[in-house]
Amino acid sequence: MPGSRSSRTTVSEAAVPVVAPMNVIVDAVQCMDQVEVVDVANEVPARSICSGGNDDNHRKAAQQWENTITGVDQRFNSFSEFREALHKYSIAHGFAYKYKKNDSHRVTVKCKSQGCPWRVYASKLSTTQLICIKKMHCNHTCEGSVVKAGYRATRGWVGSIIKEKLKDSPNYKPKDIADDIKREYGIQLNYSQAWRAKEIAREQLQGSYKEAYTQLPLFCEKIKETNPGSFATFTTKEDSSFHRLFVAFHASISGFQLGCRPLIFLDRTPLNSKYQGELLAAISVDGNDGIFPVAFAVVDTETEDNWHWFLQELKLATSTSEQITFVADFQNGLKKSLSDVFEKCYHSYCLRHLAEKLNKDLKGQFSHEARRFMVNDFYAAAYAPKLETFERSIENIKGISPEAYDWVIQSEPEHWANAFFNGARYNLLSSNFGQQFYSWVSEAHELPITQMIDALRGKMMETIYTRQVESNQWMTKLTPSKEELLQKERLVAHSLQVLFSQGSTFEVRGESVDIVDIDNWDCSCKGWQLTGVPCCHAIAVFECVGRSPYDYCSRYFTVENYRLTYAESIHPVPNVDKPPVQGESTALVMVIPPPTKRPPGRPKMKQVESIDIIKRQLQCSKCKGLGHNRKTCKLS
């Protein structure tokens, strides 16, 4: 049998890593059981190695790897280098092997096929650290049966092959990995083998998930050192396993205190990293209606205790005397925690969570169309500025279902309806306002914990810088979005009639009659109070009395205030790959990964859908019942 059977394997030259230079004896190979030199003329010529219809790329790849093992006296820097070369050699020549001896002093390898004499023996070269092939029998007598992927492609080997591509394409899918390995190397991988190889490659690129937890104490110290005034605290459980981490950069705290409205959106998003977890976030809003992350935390699970701890850390970090309005869910202990930690805050129930609960509670009782109408009326009731508009909307719900009407009345409208809510939400009623921030999290959530936090820091740093540069070019008094809103209201104001009266109260007539009190910044339409920008009725009065509407806009919407929001910058944090120096206080703190690990299989990617998208239920055309069709109807 010829010494080469590389026609059984295909390898793409473009995807093959360059093998480190080695002392190679190409012309002759000394064999274990033979003193004579094998006649190279008996070898299969390079141009005929890949017969059987393989393309040029496969032929070139086989040529490159077929000589990674060349024979006696070939030297390597380490046993791992030798094993890597052996693995590539076996793939190029299409055979499986097994170790007879494999330790730190010597390695003996033989062909896996029973009775085949091929074998190689390597050990340390005397008085050096080099590894040398001492004996080798190079001929195969086996038939070369089909080799399973598990023998020819270990996870570590595939990981090393795909590492560079994964670096350029972080979303490299396991299916694509398997297809590429099959096409370029002729090796069949199943999905889970490709997925595990991707995990190994990612760990080689990004570092170990486990090591990231041990680096956490030093990482927190580095955040506070490079960004003075920042908060970076963590807690562990009794067994030293990670429990939770809170981060608030000084630039975020300062921006919220100096320029943002006292309005915070609380929400969470799952982390599909190796150790799972949840990310809790507090997002505010700047003067141009852009997101402004104030603080975030990584916790093991979403619990009442973790929310309570997060809010305590948030209160300590922000330390503001202003009465804050929170837009958040009312479940998972948030309602109680907010009232306990922020005694005088306003809690606005997230409209999205409420609508989802309403839809869920009504499911199975009403048709798709009926539920759609009720959800739309619920939204209309929430946004209604006046009591009469609110009542009209919920009466529409009552006309469809008295039970749904009772549900709405019992859901505490004073916490979500514009007609009753006392806090300032600026017509932002859902806690998922910070979707841009959560998209950053989704891009980085599979990274080790320290790298994920640093990736979010980088996004926030870039956003602050970009908005600093943009705002320096603005020439208006208000931010662009608020200037546009004011100009729209001004256009409508031209068609209104103003009737003067004594004092600061005026009557404004148009499609309706509204009362404006300019001293108290109040209009009966409630638009001025809800948005912070004078409504068309107020602007009509200002034009009659010779006042500027800019003087009656919320201070949070001025360009000057916007620049205060982004006056401070977030600074880079150096790498913490090296362990802390012995003697540092952080070295005394030991953090190990949490016990929760990612379950097997592909993570479920459940997208948050709009409540307006309600799946249509089956309706039987015979009995008109829901949940089945005519064919499965029990009356048939």
XYZ file of C-alpha atoms in Angstrom:
636
model
C 0.000 0.000 0.000
C 1.309 3.506 -0.711
C 2.268 5.649 2.296
C -0.247 8.374 1.405
C -4.025 7.995 1.304
C -4.864 11.691 1.260
C -7.508 11.254 -1.423
C -9.851 10.506 1.470
C -9.628 14.017 2.953
C -10.032 17.480 1.509
C -8.599 20.661 2.990
C -8.871 24.232 1.777
C -5.566 26.016 1.578
C -7.189 29.341 2.429
C -8.405 28.087 5.784
C -5.269 26.198 6.870
C -3.116 27.861 9.558
C 0.546 28.149 8.672
C 2.552 25.362 10.320
C 5.568 26.516 12.361
C 8.925 25.815 10.659
C 10.444 22.445 11.620
C 13.537 20.516 10.643
C 12.161 18.321 7.932
C 13.816 15.379 6.199
C 11.858 15.299 2.985
C 13.940 13.042 0.787
C 13.969 9.958 2.978
C 12.277 8.571 6.075
C 13.955 6.134 8.397
C 11.431 3.556 9.591
C 11.181 1.729 12.875
C 11.558 -1.801 11.589
C 13.648 -0.986 8.506
C 17.171 0.365 8.220
C 16.892 1.059 4.547
C 15.420 4.296 3.178
C 11.952 4.213 1.687
C 12.029 4.918 -2.013
C 10.313 8.244 -2.519
C 9.531 7.235 -6.085
C 7.039 4.730 -4.693
C 5.069 7.559 -3.015
C 1.937 8.874 -4.718
C 2.851 12.026 -6.696
C 1.496 15.281 -5.225
C -0.619 15.996 -8.259
C -2.443 12.668 -7.894
C -3.002 12.805 -4.137
C -6.569 14.061 -4.366
C -8.144 11.829 -6.944
C -11.820 11.192 -7.198
C -13.200 14.565 -8.320
C -11.931 16.856 -5.510
C -11.249 20.432 -6.519
C -7.931 22.300 -6.594
C -8.389 23.793 -3.140
C -8.725 20.351 -1.576
C -5.649 19.090 -3.480
C -3.516 22.025 -2.317
C -4.641 21.574 1.294
C -3.770 17.875 1.305
C -0.341 18.692 -0.131
C 0.322 21.221 2.625
C -0.623 18.956 5.549
C 0.676 15.620 4.298
C 4.230 16.476 5.442
C 3.534 17.878 8.897
C 5.009 14.581 10.104
C 8.039 13.601 8.011
C 9.954 10.998 9.974
C 12.793 10.238 12.337
C 14.792 13.193 13.712
C 11.985 15.675 13.074
C 11.923 18.060 16.038
C 9.169 20.046 17.782
C 9.169 22.675 20.486
C 6.661 20.825 22.665
C 4.503 17.728 22.850
C 1.423 19.861 22.098
C 3.061 21.023 18.870
C 3.821 17.408 17.982
C 0.254 16.299 18.701
C -1.117 19.153 16.592
C 1.128 18.189 13.667
C 0.117 14.534 14.090
C -3.542 15.451 13.995
C -3.171 17.423 10.763
C -1.107 14.602 9.268
C -3.831 12.039 10.037
C -6.474 14.255 8.445
C -4.381 14.801 5.308
C -3.702 11.058 4.986
C -7.185 9.959 6.040
C -6.600 7.596 8.959
C -7.405 7.386 12.663
C -4.824 6.764 15.347
C -4.627 6.006 19.050
C -2.058 6.642 21.789
C -0.211 3.695 23.302
C 1.888 5.993 25.517
C 1.068 9.622 26.122
C 2.749 11.417 29.018
C 5.109 14.303 29.683
C 8.201 12.296 28.621
C 7.196 10.207 25.633
C 4.426 9.599 23.104
C 3.790 6.399 21.157
C 1.072 6.431 18.517
C -0.221 3.643 16.281
C -2.805 3.367 13.516
C -6.247 2.588 14.887
C -6.887 -0.143 12.297
C -6.139 -3.556 13.753
C -2.990 -5.145 12.312
C -1.754 -1.997 10.555
C 1.978 -1.479 11.304
C 2.000 2.328 11.060
C 3.332 3.868 14.271
C 5.496 6.707 15.546
C 7.472 7.208 18.744
C 8.631 10.638 20.033
C 10.355 11.689 23.237
C 12.426 14.520 24.671
C 15.791 15.136 23.115
C 18.434 14.582 25.762
C 19.585 17.715 27.708
C 17.025 19.902 25.836
C 13.326 20.712 25.967
C 12.833 19.758 22.320
C 10.702 16.799 21.257
C 12.164 14.481 18.653
C 10.721 11.611 16.601
C 12.964 8.644 17.445
C 11.208 5.856 15.524
C 8.588 5.713 12.815
C 7.036 2.994 10.675
C 5.520 4.886 7.779
C 3.617 2.257 5.801
C -0.096 1.484 6.159
C -1.547 -1.923 5.321
C -5.095 -1.094 6.384
C -7.913 -0.539 3.920
C -8.519 2.949 5.248
C -12.148 2.624 6.275
C -14.216 5.753 6.683
C -13.089 7.640 9.791
C -15.642 9.210 12.113
C -15.526 12.945 12.701
C -14.841 12.393 16.396
C -11.524 10.729 15.557
C -10.381 13.190 12.932
C -11.669 16.516 14.269
C -11.569 17.284 17.966
C -13.390 20.309 19.358
C -10.067 21.964 20.126
C -8.778 21.421 16.609
C -11.932 22.775 14.957
C -11.857 25.661 17.448
C -8.324 26.582 16.406
C -9.345 26.417 12.735
C -12.386 28.699 13.051
C -10.874 31.104 15.577
C -9.824 33.780 13.099
C -13.122 33.654 11.224
C -15.037 33.913 14.494
C -12.980 36.974 15.369
C -14.111 38.686 12.165
C -17.682 37.306 12.324
C -18.867 36.993 15.962
C -22.252 35.651 14.776
C -20.661 32.675 12.986
C -23.372 30.004 13.298
C -22.666 26.345 14.206
C -24.473 25.228 11.052
C -22.184 27.402 8.935
C -19.160 26.075 10.836
C -20.176 22.478 10.079
C -20.769 23.323 6.398
C -17.392 25.063 6.083
C -15.487 22.223 7.779
C -17.230 19.706 5.506
C -16.485 21.713 2.374
C -12.895 22.668 3.237
C -11.660 19.616 5.158
C -13.986 16.815 4.127
C -15.007 16.163 7.746
C -18.637 15.813 8.800
C -19.589 17.518 12.100
C -22.970 17.465 13.763
C -24.522 20.617 15.228
C -23.418 20.040 18.811
C -19.806 19.339 17.813
C -19.712 22.582 15.842
C -21.356 24.479 18.707
C -18.809 23.200 21.246
C -15.956 24.019 18.888
C -17.301 27.559 18.616
C -17.349 27.821 22.430
C -13.696 26.729 22.596
C -12.699 29.210 19.885
C -14.587 31.984 21.636
C -12.859 31.165 24.913
C -9.476 31.231 23.185
C -10.275 34.664 21.767
C -12.016 36.222 24.737
C -10.595 34.379 27.712
C -12.185 31.976 30.121
C -15.630 32.647 31.571
C -14.397 31.253 34.870
C -11.313 33.474 34.926
C -13.497 36.535 34.290
C -15.205 35.994 37.654
C -11.860 35.755 39.449
C -10.875 39.059 37.786
C -14.064 40.785 38.946
C -12.662 42.362 42.179
C -9.720 43.908 40.325
C -11.988 44.970 37.461
C -14.258 46.895 39.858
C -11.220 48.589 41.361
C -10.019 49.590 37.893
C -13.410 51.122 37.053
C -13.297 53.287 40.177
C -9.646 54.129 39.607
C -10.025 55.231 35.961
C -13.456 56.856 36.451
C -13.342 58.551 39.892
C -16.766 58.922 41.463
C -18.091 55.762 39.815
C -19.804 52.899 41.627
C -18.743 49.304 40.965
C -19.756 46.887 43.701
C -20.410 43.160 43.795
C -21.588 40.562 46.282
C -20.952 36.840 46.599
C -22.758 34.029 48.321
C -21.441 32.017 51.263
C -19.590 29.629 48.961
C -17.872 32.622 47.227
C -19.966 32.137 44.079
C -21.013 35.250 42.190
C -24.314 36.789 43.258
C -24.667 40.270 41.747
C -22.736 43.245 40.333
C -23.760 46.929 40.216
C -22.127 49.509 37.918
C -22.792 53.244 37.611
C -20.191 55.457 35.935
C -19.539 58.953 37.258
C -20.413 60.515 33.890
C -23.819 58.796 34.007
C -24.517 59.882 37.590
C -23.445 63.469 36.909
C -25.421 63.670 33.657
C -28.577 62.421 35.355
C -28.236 64.867 38.235
C -27.412 67.924 36.111
C -29.323 67.504 32.862
C -31.825 64.649 32.759
C -35.469 64.748 33.732
C -36.198 62.995 37.058
C -37.573 60.070 35.070
C -36.157 56.518 35.145
C -37.249 53.404 33.253
C -36.580 50.094 35.010
C -36.425 46.902 32.977
C -34.498 43.664 32.636
C -33.139 41.460 29.885
C -31.910 37.831 30.050
C -28.239 36.974 29.507
C -27.574 33.871 27.422
C -23.943 33.540 28.442
C -22.389 30.347 29.784
C -23.634 31.067 33.313
C -26.931 32.729 32.360
C -28.221 35.559 34.605
C -30.240 38.738 34.194
C -29.248 42.327 33.500
C -31.242 44.968 35.378
C -31.065 48.512 34.040
C -32.070 52.043 35.024
C -32.424 54.210 31.901
C -33.219 57.916 31.911
C -34.001 60.217 28.972
C -32.066 63.256 27.773
C -33.451 66.541 26.471
C -33.588 65.237 22.907
C -35.547 62.091 23.881
C -32.440 59.912 23.631
C -31.689 57.109 26.072
C -29.343 57.885 28.951
C -28.193 54.782 30.896
C -27.801 55.686 34.570
C -26.866 52.316 36.088
C -27.108 48.590 35.447
C -26.534 45.360 37.329
C -25.848 41.703 36.559
C -27.701 39.341 38.892
C -28.148 35.579 39.033
C -31.951 35.718 38.719
C -34.732 38.305 38.679
C -36.093 38.262 42.228
C -37.658 40.740 44.626
C -34.468 40.660 46.710
C -32.255 41.475 43.716
C -34.517 44.341 42.595
C -34.523 45.717 46.145
C -30.719 45.572 46.275
C -30.421 47.227 42.854
C -32.718 50.091 43.885
C -30.762 50.625 47.105
C -27.512 50.872 45.133
C -29.214 53.201 42.617
C -30.421 55.506 45.384
C -26.941 55.603 46.906
C -25.382 56.412 43.526
C -27.823 59.109 42.356
C -28.348 60.747 45.780
C -30.819 63.295 44.403
C -33.380 65.211 46.420
C -35.786 65.454 43.465
C -38.917 63.339 43.385
C -38.249 60.706 40.719
C -40.867 59.123 38.469
C -40.212 55.442 37.753
C -41.780 53.643 34.808
C -41.578 49.953 35.686
C -43.432 46.687 35.957
C -45.658 46.214 39.003
C -44.729 42.525 39.413
C -41.609 40.695 40.698
C -41.595 42.751 43.894
C -40.944 46.060 42.108
C -44.046 47.759 43.493
C -43.063 47.094 47.115
C -39.334 47.702 46.604
C -39.869 51.101 44.981
C -42.111 52.311 47.794
C -39.649 51.002 50.414
C -36.450 52.431 48.902
C -37.720 55.641 47.267
C -40.381 56.728 49.753
C -41.628 59.785 47.807
C -41.290 58.552 44.247
C -44.018 58.159 41.629
C -44.460 54.632 40.262
C -45.955 54.471 36.791
C -46.962 50.937 35.815
C -45.405 49.972 32.496
C -48.180 50.076 29.905
C -46.678 47.259 27.853
C -46.631 44.857 30.832
C -50.186 45.823 31.747
C -51.465 45.291 28.215
C -49.713 41.907 28.013
C -51.343 40.845 31.258
C -54.756 42.018 30.057
C -54.362 40.119 26.796
C -53.176 36.997 28.638
C -56.081 37.091 31.107
C -58.576 37.478 28.256
C -57.071 34.744 26.085
C -59.460 31.904 25.388
C -62.546 33.938 26.292
C -62.759 36.254 23.299
C -61.994 36.183 19.604
C -58.929 37.780 18.075
C -60.890 40.813 16.876
C -62.567 41.384 20.261
C -59.263 41.260 22.125
C -57.652 43.584 19.607
C -60.373 46.164 20.123
C -60.101 45.925 23.916
C -56.310 46.295 23.913
C -56.547 49.315 21.598
C -59.177 50.903 23.859
C -56.932 50.198 26.857
C -54.077 52.097 25.216
C -56.439 54.942 24.351
C -57.568 55.109 27.980
C -53.950 55.266 29.174
C -52.974 58.120 26.844
C -56.242 60.062 27.321
C -55.344 63.445 28.882
C -58.830 64.173 30.243
C -61.206 62.233 32.467
C -64.039 62.238 29.941
C -61.813 60.751 27.221
C -60.604 58.081 29.628
C -64.166 57.141 30.592
C -65.229 56.966 26.958
C -62.427 54.485 26.205
C -63.154 52.160 29.107
C -66.891 52.280 28.310
C -65.970 50.882 24.898
C -64.252 48.000 26.726
C -67.334 47.508 28.893
C -69.472 47.232 25.758
C -67.426 44.170 24.733
C -66.865 42.602 28.162
C -67.979 43.751 31.627
C -65.295 41.423 33.076
C -62.549 43.221 31.115
C -63.984 46.550 32.284
C -63.746 45.398 35.913
C -60.162 44.255 35.277
C -59.230 47.752 34.034
C -60.901 49.500 36.985
C -59.130 47.209 39.479
C -55.700 47.687 37.851
C -55.139 51.010 39.672
C -55.524 53.563 36.826
C -53.923 56.230 39.054
C -50.625 54.429 38.344
C -50.876 54.325 34.543
C -53.576 56.642 33.128
C -52.607 60.180 32.087
C -55.935 61.430 33.414
C -54.988 60.455 36.993
C -51.202 60.064 37.231
C -49.477 62.784 39.277
C -45.872 62.254 38.212
C -44.154 63.614 35.082
C -43.702 60.934 32.398
C -43.619 63.254 29.365
C -45.983 60.851 27.604
C -43.462 57.966 27.816
C -45.518 55.145 29.310
C -43.543 51.906 28.681
C -40.436 50.669 30.493
C -38.886 49.285 27.294
C -37.963 52.846 26.311
C -34.275 51.863 26.482
C -34.360 49.380 23.588
C -31.128 50.789 22.168
C -29.293 49.920 25.397
C -30.754 46.399 25.420
C -29.603 45.924 21.822
C -26.061 46.686 23.056
C -26.536 44.014 25.708
C -27.713 41.470 23.106
C -24.515 42.092 21.104
C -22.271 41.479 24.142
C -24.217 39.124 26.411
C -22.271 36.011 25.361
C -18.937 37.532 26.422
C -17.336 36.765 29.806
C -18.777 39.069 32.469
C -15.887 41.555 32.643
C -15.723 41.875 28.863
C -19.483 42.306 28.607
C -19.395 45.181 31.121
C -16.478 46.732 29.277
C -18.299 46.407 25.942
C -21.275 48.297 27.409
C -18.883 50.891 28.830
C -17.413 51.342 25.348
C -20.847 51.864 23.786
C -21.770 54.421 26.446
C -18.427 56.187 26.053
C -18.882 56.481 22.269
C -22.476 57.704 22.640
C -21.491 60.435 25.090
C -18.679 61.636 22.824
C -20.901 61.614 19.715
C -23.623 63.623 21.433
C -21.074 66.100 22.821
C -19.830 66.792 19.294
C -23.350 66.986 17.793
C -24.719 69.356 20.451
C -21.819 71.785 19.978
C -23.137 72.434 16.461
C -26.728 73.181 17.479
C -27.730 76.833 17.077
C -31.287 76.697 18.485
C -32.353 77.260 22.078
C -34.136 73.907 22.311
C -32.908 70.478 21.306
C -33.849 69.450 17.726
C -36.775 67.165 18.667
C -38.320 69.752 21.010
C -37.714 72.606 18.586
C -39.609 70.624 15.938
C -42.495 69.972 18.354
C -42.712 73.654 19.291
C -42.813 74.753 15.657
C -45.662 72.308 14.916
C -47.684 73.752 17.790
C -46.916 77.271 16.525
C -48.439 76.504 13.136
C -51.685 75.348 14.740
C -51.760 78.386 17.048
C -52.193 80.792 14.095
C -55.768 79.595 13.521
C -56.897 80.024 17.159
C -58.828 82.926 18.697
C -57.788 84.295 22.101
C -60.284 86.035 24.420
C -58.719 88.202 27.091
C -59.782 88.212 30.719
C -58.456 89.682 33.934
C -55.270 88.185 35.374
C -53.262 85.353 33.812
C -56.199 83.253 32.582
C -57.272 83.288 28.925
C -59.935 81.595 26.852
C -58.775 80.083 23.552
C -61.243 79.025 20.871
C -60.679 76.685 17.961
C -62.188 73.253 17.421
C -62.772 73.310 21.197
C -62.730 75.913 23.941
C -59.736 75.695 26.283
C -58.627 77.709 29.288
C -54.954 78.716 29.581
C -53.295 79.901 32.820
C -49.861 81.169 31.786
C -48.669 81.863 35.346
C -49.272 78.257 36.407
C -48.141 76.767 33.061
C -51.519 75.088 32.675
C -53.972 74.429 29.871
C -57.245 72.532 30.085
C -56.181 70.368 27.091
C -53.372 68.959 29.343
C -50.923 68.894 26.418
C -48.609 71.469 28.022
C -48.407 69.526 31.289
C -47.900 66.127 29.624
C -45.111 67.103 27.208
C -43.305 69.990 28.928
C -43.651 72.083 25.744
C -46.380 74.799 25.438
C -49.427 73.573 23.521
C -50.946 75.475 20.598
C -53.446 77.195 22.938
C -50.679 78.543 25.197
C -48.616 79.694 22.208
C -51.634 81.584 20.820
C -51.842 83.452 24.149
C -48.094 84.203 24.189
C -48.271 85.727 20.710
C -51.152 87.952 21.800
C -49.447 89.192 24.969
C -45.989 89.478 23.410
C -44.209 86.726 25.326
C -41.796 84.094 24.052
C -42.902 80.449 24.191
C -39.253 79.462 24.781
C -39.511 80.960 28.272
C -42.276 78.473 29.075
C -40.569 75.277 27.932
C -39.178 72.808 30.443
C -35.546 73.570 31.266
C -34.680 69.951 30.495
C -35.252 70.651 26.783
C -32.736 73.476 26.369
C -29.485 72.915 24.495
C -27.615 74.337 27.487
C -29.104 71.682 29.739
C -28.428 68.971 27.150
C -24.746 69.896 27.115
C -24.666 69.604 30.913
C -26.013 66.065 30.557
C -22.996 65.115 28.461
C -20.420 67.364 30.113
C -18.539 64.440 31.677
C -16.906 61.593 29.773
C -16.468 57.879 30.472
C -12.814 56.837 30.391
C -11.298 53.543 29.156
C -10.619 50.776 31.658
C -7.326 48.842 31.221
C -7.289 45.081 30.757
C -7.312 42.947 33.876
C -5.934 39.766 32.329
C -3.142 39.613 34.879
C -4.008 38.470 38.410
C -3.789 41.070 41.185
C -0.387 41.578 42.775
C 0.037 39.712 46.035
C -0.690 42.000 48.925
C -3.467 43.974 47.227
C -6.759 44.088 49.113
C -8.616 42.671 46.114
C -6.479 39.532 46.228
C -8.239 38.532 49.431
C -11.631 38.385 47.686
C -12.338 35.162 45.828
C -15.149 35.017 43.270
C -16.149 31.831 41.503
C -18.828 31.434 38.809
C -22.444 30.997 39.908
C -23.793 27.447 39.989
C -26.306 28.182 37.230
C -25.081 27.109 33.817
C -26.581 27.475 30.383
C -28.858 24.512 29.595
C -27.918 22.284 26.652
C -29.128 23.131 23.184
C -29.666 26.350 21.334
C -30.934 29.223 23.547
C -34.487 30.301 22.864
C -34.509 33.728 21.255
C -37.921 35.074 22.245
C -38.434 38.446 20.682
C -40.479 41.053 22.498
C -43.477 41.593 20.268
C -45.791 44.535 20.223
C -48.999 43.916 22.110
C -50.838 44.981 18.975
C -49.723 41.732 17.347
C -52.149 39.177 18.770
C -52.113 35.693 17.330
C -55.384 34.805 15.703
C -57.170 31.965 17.484
C -58.907 29.141 15.679
C -62.687 29.561 15.545
C -64.969 26.692 14.670
C -67.306 27.499 11.768
C -69.863 24.984 13.090
C -70.261 25.744 16.824
C -68.479 29.130 16.751
C -66.264 27.995 19.660
C -62.632 29.049 20.055
C -59.498 26.903 20.053
C -60.568 24.304 17.438
C -61.887 24.051 13.894
C -64.819 22.307 12.206
C -62.830 19.124 11.614
C -61.950 18.641 15.300
C -65.263 19.915 16.668
C -66.783 17.580 19.263
C -70.260 18.231 17.866
C -69.291 16.593 14.564
